[in-house]
Coordinates of C-alpha atoms in Angstrom, one line a residue:
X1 CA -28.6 -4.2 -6.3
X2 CA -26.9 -6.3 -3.5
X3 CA -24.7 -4.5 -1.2
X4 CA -22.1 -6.6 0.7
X5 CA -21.9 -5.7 4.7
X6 CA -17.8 -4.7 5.4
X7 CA -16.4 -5.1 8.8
X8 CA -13.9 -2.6 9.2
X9 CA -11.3 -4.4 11.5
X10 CA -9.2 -1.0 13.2
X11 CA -10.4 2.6 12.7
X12 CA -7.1 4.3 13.3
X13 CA -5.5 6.4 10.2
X14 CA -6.3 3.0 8.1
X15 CA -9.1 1.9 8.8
X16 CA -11.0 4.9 9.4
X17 CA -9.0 7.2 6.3
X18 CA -8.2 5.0 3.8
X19 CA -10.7 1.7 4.0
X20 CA -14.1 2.9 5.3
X21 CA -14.2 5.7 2.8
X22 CA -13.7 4.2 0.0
X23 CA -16.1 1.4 0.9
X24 CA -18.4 3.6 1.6
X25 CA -18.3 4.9 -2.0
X26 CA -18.5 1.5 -3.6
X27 CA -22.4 1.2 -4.8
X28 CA -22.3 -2.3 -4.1
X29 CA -20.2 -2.4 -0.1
X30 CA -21.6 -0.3 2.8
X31 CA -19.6 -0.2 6.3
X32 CA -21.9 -2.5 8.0
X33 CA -20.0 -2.6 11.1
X34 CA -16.1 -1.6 13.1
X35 CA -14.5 -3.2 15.7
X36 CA -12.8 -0.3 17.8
X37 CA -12.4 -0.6 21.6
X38 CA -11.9 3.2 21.8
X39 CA -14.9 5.4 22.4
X40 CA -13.6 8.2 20.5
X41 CA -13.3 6.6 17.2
X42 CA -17.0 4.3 17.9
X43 CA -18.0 8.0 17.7
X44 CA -16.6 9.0 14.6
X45 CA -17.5 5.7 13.1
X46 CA -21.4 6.3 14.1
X47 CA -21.4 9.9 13.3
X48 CA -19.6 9.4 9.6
X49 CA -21.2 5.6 9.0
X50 CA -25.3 6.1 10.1
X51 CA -26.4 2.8 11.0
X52 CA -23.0 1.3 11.4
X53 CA -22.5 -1.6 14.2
X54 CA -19.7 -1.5 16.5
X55 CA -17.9 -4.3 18.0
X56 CA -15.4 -3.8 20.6
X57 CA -13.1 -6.7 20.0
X58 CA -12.7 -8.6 16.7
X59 CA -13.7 -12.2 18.9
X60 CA -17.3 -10.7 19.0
X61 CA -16.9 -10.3 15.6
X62 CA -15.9 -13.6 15.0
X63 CA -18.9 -15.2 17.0
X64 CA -21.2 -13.3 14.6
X65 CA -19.4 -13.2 11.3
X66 CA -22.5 -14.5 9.4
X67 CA -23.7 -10.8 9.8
X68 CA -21.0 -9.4 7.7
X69 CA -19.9 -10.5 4.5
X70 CA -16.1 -9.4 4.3
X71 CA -13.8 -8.2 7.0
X72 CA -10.7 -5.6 6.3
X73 CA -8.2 -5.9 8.9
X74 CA -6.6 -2.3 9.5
X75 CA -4.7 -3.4 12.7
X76 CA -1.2 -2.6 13.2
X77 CA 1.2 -4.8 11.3
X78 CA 2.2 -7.1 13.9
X79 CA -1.9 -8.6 14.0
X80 CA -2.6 -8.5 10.7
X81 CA -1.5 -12.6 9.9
X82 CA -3.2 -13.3 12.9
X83 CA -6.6 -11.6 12.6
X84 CA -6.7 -12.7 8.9
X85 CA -6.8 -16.8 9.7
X86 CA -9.1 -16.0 12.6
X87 CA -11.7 -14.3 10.0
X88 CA -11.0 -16.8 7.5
X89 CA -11.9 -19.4 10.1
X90 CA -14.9 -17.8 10.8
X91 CA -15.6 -18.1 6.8
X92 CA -15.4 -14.6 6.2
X93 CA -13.1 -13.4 2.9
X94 CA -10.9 -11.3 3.9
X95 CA -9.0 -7.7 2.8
X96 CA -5.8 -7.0 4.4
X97 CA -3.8 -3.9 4.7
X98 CA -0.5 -3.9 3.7
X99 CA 2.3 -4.8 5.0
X100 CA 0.7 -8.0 4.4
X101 CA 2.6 -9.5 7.5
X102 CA 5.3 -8.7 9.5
X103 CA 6.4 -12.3 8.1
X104 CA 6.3 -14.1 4.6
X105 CA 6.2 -17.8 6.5
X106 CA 2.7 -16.2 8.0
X107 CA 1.8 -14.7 5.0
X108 CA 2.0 -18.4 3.2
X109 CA -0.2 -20.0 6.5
X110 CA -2.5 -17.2 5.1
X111 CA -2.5 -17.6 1.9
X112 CA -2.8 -21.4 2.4
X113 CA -5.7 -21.2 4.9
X114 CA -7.9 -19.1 2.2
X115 CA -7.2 -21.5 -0.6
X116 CA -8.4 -24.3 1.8
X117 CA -11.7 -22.9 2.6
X118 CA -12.3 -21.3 -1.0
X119 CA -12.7 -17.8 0.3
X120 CA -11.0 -14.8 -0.9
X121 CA -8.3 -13.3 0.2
X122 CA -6.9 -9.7 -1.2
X123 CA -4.3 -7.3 0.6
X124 CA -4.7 -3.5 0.2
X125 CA -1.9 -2.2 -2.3
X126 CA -3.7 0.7 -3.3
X127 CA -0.6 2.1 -4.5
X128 CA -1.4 0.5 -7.6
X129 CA -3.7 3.1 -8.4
X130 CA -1.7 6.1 -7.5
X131 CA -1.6 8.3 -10.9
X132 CA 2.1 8.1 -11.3
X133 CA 2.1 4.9 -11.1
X134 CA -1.0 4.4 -13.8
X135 CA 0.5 6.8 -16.1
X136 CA 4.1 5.0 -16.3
X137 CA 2.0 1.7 -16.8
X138 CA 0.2 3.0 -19.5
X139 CA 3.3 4.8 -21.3
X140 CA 5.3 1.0 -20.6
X141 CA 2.0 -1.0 -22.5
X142 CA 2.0 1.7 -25.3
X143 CA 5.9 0.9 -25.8
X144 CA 6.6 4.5 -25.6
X145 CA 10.2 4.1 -23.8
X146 CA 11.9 0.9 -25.8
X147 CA 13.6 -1.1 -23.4
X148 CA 13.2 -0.2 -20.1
X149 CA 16.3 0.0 -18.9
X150 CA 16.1 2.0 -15.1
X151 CA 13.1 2.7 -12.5
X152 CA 13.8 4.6 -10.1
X153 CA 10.4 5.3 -7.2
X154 CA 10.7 7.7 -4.0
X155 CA 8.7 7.7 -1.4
X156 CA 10.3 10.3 0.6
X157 CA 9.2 13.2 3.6
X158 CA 10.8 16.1 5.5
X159 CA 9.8 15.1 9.7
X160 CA 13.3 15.5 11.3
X161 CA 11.4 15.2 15.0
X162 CA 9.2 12.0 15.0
X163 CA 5.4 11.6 15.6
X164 CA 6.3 8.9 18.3
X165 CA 3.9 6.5 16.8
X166 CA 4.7 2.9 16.8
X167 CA 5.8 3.0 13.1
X168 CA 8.7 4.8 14.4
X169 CA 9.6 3.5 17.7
X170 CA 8.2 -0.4 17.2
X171 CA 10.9 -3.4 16.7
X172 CA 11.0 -5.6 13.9
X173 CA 8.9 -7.7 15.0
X174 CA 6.1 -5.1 15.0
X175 CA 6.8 -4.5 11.5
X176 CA 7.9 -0.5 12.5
X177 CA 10.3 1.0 9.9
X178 CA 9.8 2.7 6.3
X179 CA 10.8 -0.5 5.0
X180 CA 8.1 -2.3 6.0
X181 CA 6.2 1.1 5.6
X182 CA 6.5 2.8 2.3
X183 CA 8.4 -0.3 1.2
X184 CA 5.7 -2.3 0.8
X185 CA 4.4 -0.1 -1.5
X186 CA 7.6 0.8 -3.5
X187 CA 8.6 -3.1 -3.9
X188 CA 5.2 -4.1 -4.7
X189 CA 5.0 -1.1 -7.8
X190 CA 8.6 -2.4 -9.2
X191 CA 7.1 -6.0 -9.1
X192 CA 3.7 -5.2 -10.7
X193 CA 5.6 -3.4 -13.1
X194 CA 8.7 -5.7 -14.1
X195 CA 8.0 -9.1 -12.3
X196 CA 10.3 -11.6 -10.7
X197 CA 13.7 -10.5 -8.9
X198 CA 17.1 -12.4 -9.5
X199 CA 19.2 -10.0 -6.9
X200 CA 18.5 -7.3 -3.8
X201 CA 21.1 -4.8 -2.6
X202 CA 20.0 -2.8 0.8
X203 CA 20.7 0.2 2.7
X204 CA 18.7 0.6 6.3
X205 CA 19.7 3.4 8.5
X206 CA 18.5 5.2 11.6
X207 CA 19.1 8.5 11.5
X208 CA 16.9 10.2 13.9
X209 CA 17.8 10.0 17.4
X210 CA 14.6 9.8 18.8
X211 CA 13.2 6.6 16.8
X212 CA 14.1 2.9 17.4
X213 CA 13.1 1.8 13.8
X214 CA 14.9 2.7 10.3
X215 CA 14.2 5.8 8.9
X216 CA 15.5 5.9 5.7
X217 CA 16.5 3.3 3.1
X218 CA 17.6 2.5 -0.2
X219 CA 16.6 -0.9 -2.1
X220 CA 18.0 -1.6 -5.4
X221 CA 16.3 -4.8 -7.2
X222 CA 17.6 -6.6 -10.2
X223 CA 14.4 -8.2 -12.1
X224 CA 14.8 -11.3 -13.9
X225 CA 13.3 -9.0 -17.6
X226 CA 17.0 -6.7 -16.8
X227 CA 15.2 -4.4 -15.6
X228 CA 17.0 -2.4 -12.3
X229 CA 15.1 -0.6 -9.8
X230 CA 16.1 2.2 -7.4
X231 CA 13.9 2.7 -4.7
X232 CA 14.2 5.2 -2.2
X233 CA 12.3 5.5 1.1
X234 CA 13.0 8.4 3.6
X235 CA 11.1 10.5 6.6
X236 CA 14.6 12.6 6.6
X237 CA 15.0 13.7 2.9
X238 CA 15.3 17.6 3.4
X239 CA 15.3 18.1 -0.3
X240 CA 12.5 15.7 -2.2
X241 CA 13.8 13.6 -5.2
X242 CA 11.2 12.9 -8.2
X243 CA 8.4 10.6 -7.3
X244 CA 9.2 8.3 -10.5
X245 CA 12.0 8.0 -13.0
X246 CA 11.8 5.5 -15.9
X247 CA 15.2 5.3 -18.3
X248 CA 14.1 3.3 -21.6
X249 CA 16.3 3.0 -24.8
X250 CA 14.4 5.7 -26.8
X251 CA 12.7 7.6 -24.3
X252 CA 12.3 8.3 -20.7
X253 CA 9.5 10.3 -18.0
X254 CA 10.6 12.4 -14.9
X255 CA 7.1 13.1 -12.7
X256 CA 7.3 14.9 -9.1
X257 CA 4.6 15.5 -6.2
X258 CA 2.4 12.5 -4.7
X259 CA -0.3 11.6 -6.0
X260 CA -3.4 13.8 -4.2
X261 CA -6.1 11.2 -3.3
X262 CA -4.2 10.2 0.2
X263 CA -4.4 14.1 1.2
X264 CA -8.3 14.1 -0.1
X265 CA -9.3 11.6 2.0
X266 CA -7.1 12.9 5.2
X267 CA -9.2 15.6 4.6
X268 CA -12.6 13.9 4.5
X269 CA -13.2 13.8 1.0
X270 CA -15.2 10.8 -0.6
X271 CA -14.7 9.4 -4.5
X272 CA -18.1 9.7 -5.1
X273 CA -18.3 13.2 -3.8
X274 CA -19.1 14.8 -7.6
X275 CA -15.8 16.3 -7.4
X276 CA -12.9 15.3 -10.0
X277 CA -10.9 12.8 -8.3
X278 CA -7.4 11.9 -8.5
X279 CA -6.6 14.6 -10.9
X280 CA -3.8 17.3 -10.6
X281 CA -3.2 20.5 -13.1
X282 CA -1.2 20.7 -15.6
X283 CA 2.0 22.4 -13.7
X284 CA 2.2 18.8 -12.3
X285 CA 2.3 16.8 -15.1
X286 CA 5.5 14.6 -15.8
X287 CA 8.2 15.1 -18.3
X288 CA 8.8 12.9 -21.3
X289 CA 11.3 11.9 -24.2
X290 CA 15.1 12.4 -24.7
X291 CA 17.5 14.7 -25.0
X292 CA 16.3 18.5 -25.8
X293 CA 12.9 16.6 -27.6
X294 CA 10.9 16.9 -24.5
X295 CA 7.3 17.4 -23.6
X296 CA 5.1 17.3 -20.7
X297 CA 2.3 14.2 -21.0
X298 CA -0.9 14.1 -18.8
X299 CA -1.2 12.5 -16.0
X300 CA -3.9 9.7 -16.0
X301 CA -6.4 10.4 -12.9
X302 CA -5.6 8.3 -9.8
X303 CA -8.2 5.5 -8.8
X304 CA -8.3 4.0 -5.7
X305 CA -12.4 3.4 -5.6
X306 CA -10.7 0.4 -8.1
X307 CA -9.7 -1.7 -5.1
X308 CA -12.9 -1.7 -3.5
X309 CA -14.5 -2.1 -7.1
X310 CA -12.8 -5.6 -7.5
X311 CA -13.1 -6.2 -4.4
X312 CA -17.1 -6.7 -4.4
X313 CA -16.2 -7.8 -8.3
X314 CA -14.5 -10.8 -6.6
X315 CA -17.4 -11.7 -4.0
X316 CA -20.2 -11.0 -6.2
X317 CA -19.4 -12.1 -9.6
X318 CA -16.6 -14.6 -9.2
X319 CA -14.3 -12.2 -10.4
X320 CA -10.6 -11.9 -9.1
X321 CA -9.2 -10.4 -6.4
X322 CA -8.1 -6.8 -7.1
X323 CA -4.4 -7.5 -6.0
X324 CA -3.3 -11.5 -5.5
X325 CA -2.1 -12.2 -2.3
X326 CA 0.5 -14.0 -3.5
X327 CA 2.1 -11.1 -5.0
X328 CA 2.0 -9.7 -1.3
X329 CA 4.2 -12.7 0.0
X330 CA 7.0 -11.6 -2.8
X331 CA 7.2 -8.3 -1.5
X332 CA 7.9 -10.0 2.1
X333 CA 10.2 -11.5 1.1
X334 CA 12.0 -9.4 -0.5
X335 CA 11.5 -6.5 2.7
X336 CA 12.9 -9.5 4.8
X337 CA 15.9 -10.2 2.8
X338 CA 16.7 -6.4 2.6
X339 CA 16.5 -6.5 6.2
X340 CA 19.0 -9.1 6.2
X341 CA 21.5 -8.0 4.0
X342 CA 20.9 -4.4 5.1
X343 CA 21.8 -5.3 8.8
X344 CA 25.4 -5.9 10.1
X345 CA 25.6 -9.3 11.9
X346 CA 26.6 -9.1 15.3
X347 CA 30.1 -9.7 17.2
X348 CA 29.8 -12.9 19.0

């Protein structure tokens, strides 16, 4: 069987926890090589990825790309545009994490440079394949709520000090800020699920002393179908809201609690590990139908190892991209346009 070589690009938190794992466990990828200029984490890459090469700067891996066959770049927001045309140029496809870019007019060049050379091009939602989210999709194709009439997605945490990372006390321009954070993945769900947007209301606050970027926000999107999402994002919610709400004309579903495969792999855990993955007990399940006719429905096991799957899908067997880049430059736009309407304009 052929096994594609993956370049992790960054082994912080994303690279390290939520790429190189999963690659790892995809039969036909291995984590042929990791461009880290920290010691510590070539380490860690060595000790959990035998064999693995280590670059210290993505330029070397650019002068010796025909040693890899796809590079994931799992830099911090502000690099990913630019990293992503420089392994495109080097003829390399390319994954990125999300948020895609920290703008849609470099997300385009992007977008436009892979086209050009005929290489492709994904960007990491993996959010997609959170069990919440799979379980509302399959309830929605099974016409189980009428009209959809109301979605309502939180992503929301309990940190009233900060971590002081640069998510929190970055600019704009760094792409810092839940929006741009949790966001991405909230806008890009909505979109997936309900297409196209006609109208975008925003509320962007800072409510932590100690941070320079928002901390909690509110997004409410009009889609073209009628459909309105409520989208809430928060590292300051002291009290957690339900992770999903769906409001159709016969029925609706209520489901709380995250989906678990971010805290398995946090803790080291692989998909192909022989353990049930992405599963949660019953106690967990969400709550659907109307009125007092209500009953709890299984949730559908969460599948991230489906990214990855596609992934070498798309390189090997001409197959598309898991998640079309394309769809990423939407959700930039619309995190831009939130930040503009969510932002008071300035006194001259």
């Amino acid at each position: 069987m052929e096994q594609l070589g993956v370049a992790v690009v960054g082994f912080g938190l994303a690279g390290a926890v939520f790429h190189a794992p999963l690659i790892a466990a995809e039969p036909r990828m291995r984590v042929a090589a990791v461009v880290t200029s920290s010691a510590e984490r070539a380490a860690q890459a060595r000790a959990r990825h035998p064999g693995v090469r280590v670059w210290e700067s993505a330029e070397e891996m650019f002068a010796e790309a025909d040693d890899v066959d796809l590079a994931v770049i799992a830099t911090p927001n502000r690099t990913h545009a630019e990293l992503a045309v420089k392994a495109l140029g080097a003829g390399l496809p390319v994954v990125v994490d999300k948020p895609f870019a920290v703008k849609s007019a470099d997300a385009d060049e992007v977008v436009s440079m892979a086209e050009r050379a005929g290489l492709p091009l994904g960007v990491f939602q993996n959010r997609r394949w959170d069990n919440d989210f799979l379980t509302v999709k399959s309830l929605m194709d099974g016409g189980e709520f009428g009209e959809v009439r109301r979605f309502e997605s939180r992503f929301e945490r309990w940190r009233p000090v900060s971590k002081g990372g640069w998510r929190e006390v970055g600019s704009a321009e760094d792409g810092a800020g839940i929006l741009f954070d949790l966001g991405s993945h909230l806008v890009d769900q909505a979109l997936a699920l309900f297409g196209p947007v006609t109208e975008v209301y925003a509320e962007l606050d800072q409510r932590r002393p100690d941070v320079r970027a928002d901390d909690d926000a509110f997004i409410a999107l009009t889609h073209a179908c009628g459909v309105r999402s409520h989208l809430w994002m928060s590292a300051v919610a002291p009290q957690l809201g339900p992770r999903m709400r769906v409001l159709g004309s016969t029925n609706g579903y209520t489901v709380h609690g995250l989906d678990p495969q971010e805290d398995a792999l946090r803790a080291g855990r692989r998909p192909d590990d022989g353990k049930p993955w992405g599963t949660v007990t019953p106690d967990k399940w969400g709550t659907f139908g109307a009125g007092d006719d209500l009953r709890t429905v299984p949730t559908l096991p969460g599948d991230y190892p489906a990214f990855y799957a596609d992934m070498a899908a798309a390189l090997l067997d001409d197959a598309p991209v898991p998640v079309d880049p394309r769809d990423a430059v939407e959700t930039l736009r619309i995190l831009e346009y939130a930040r503009h309407v969510a932002t008071p304009p300035e006194d001259d």
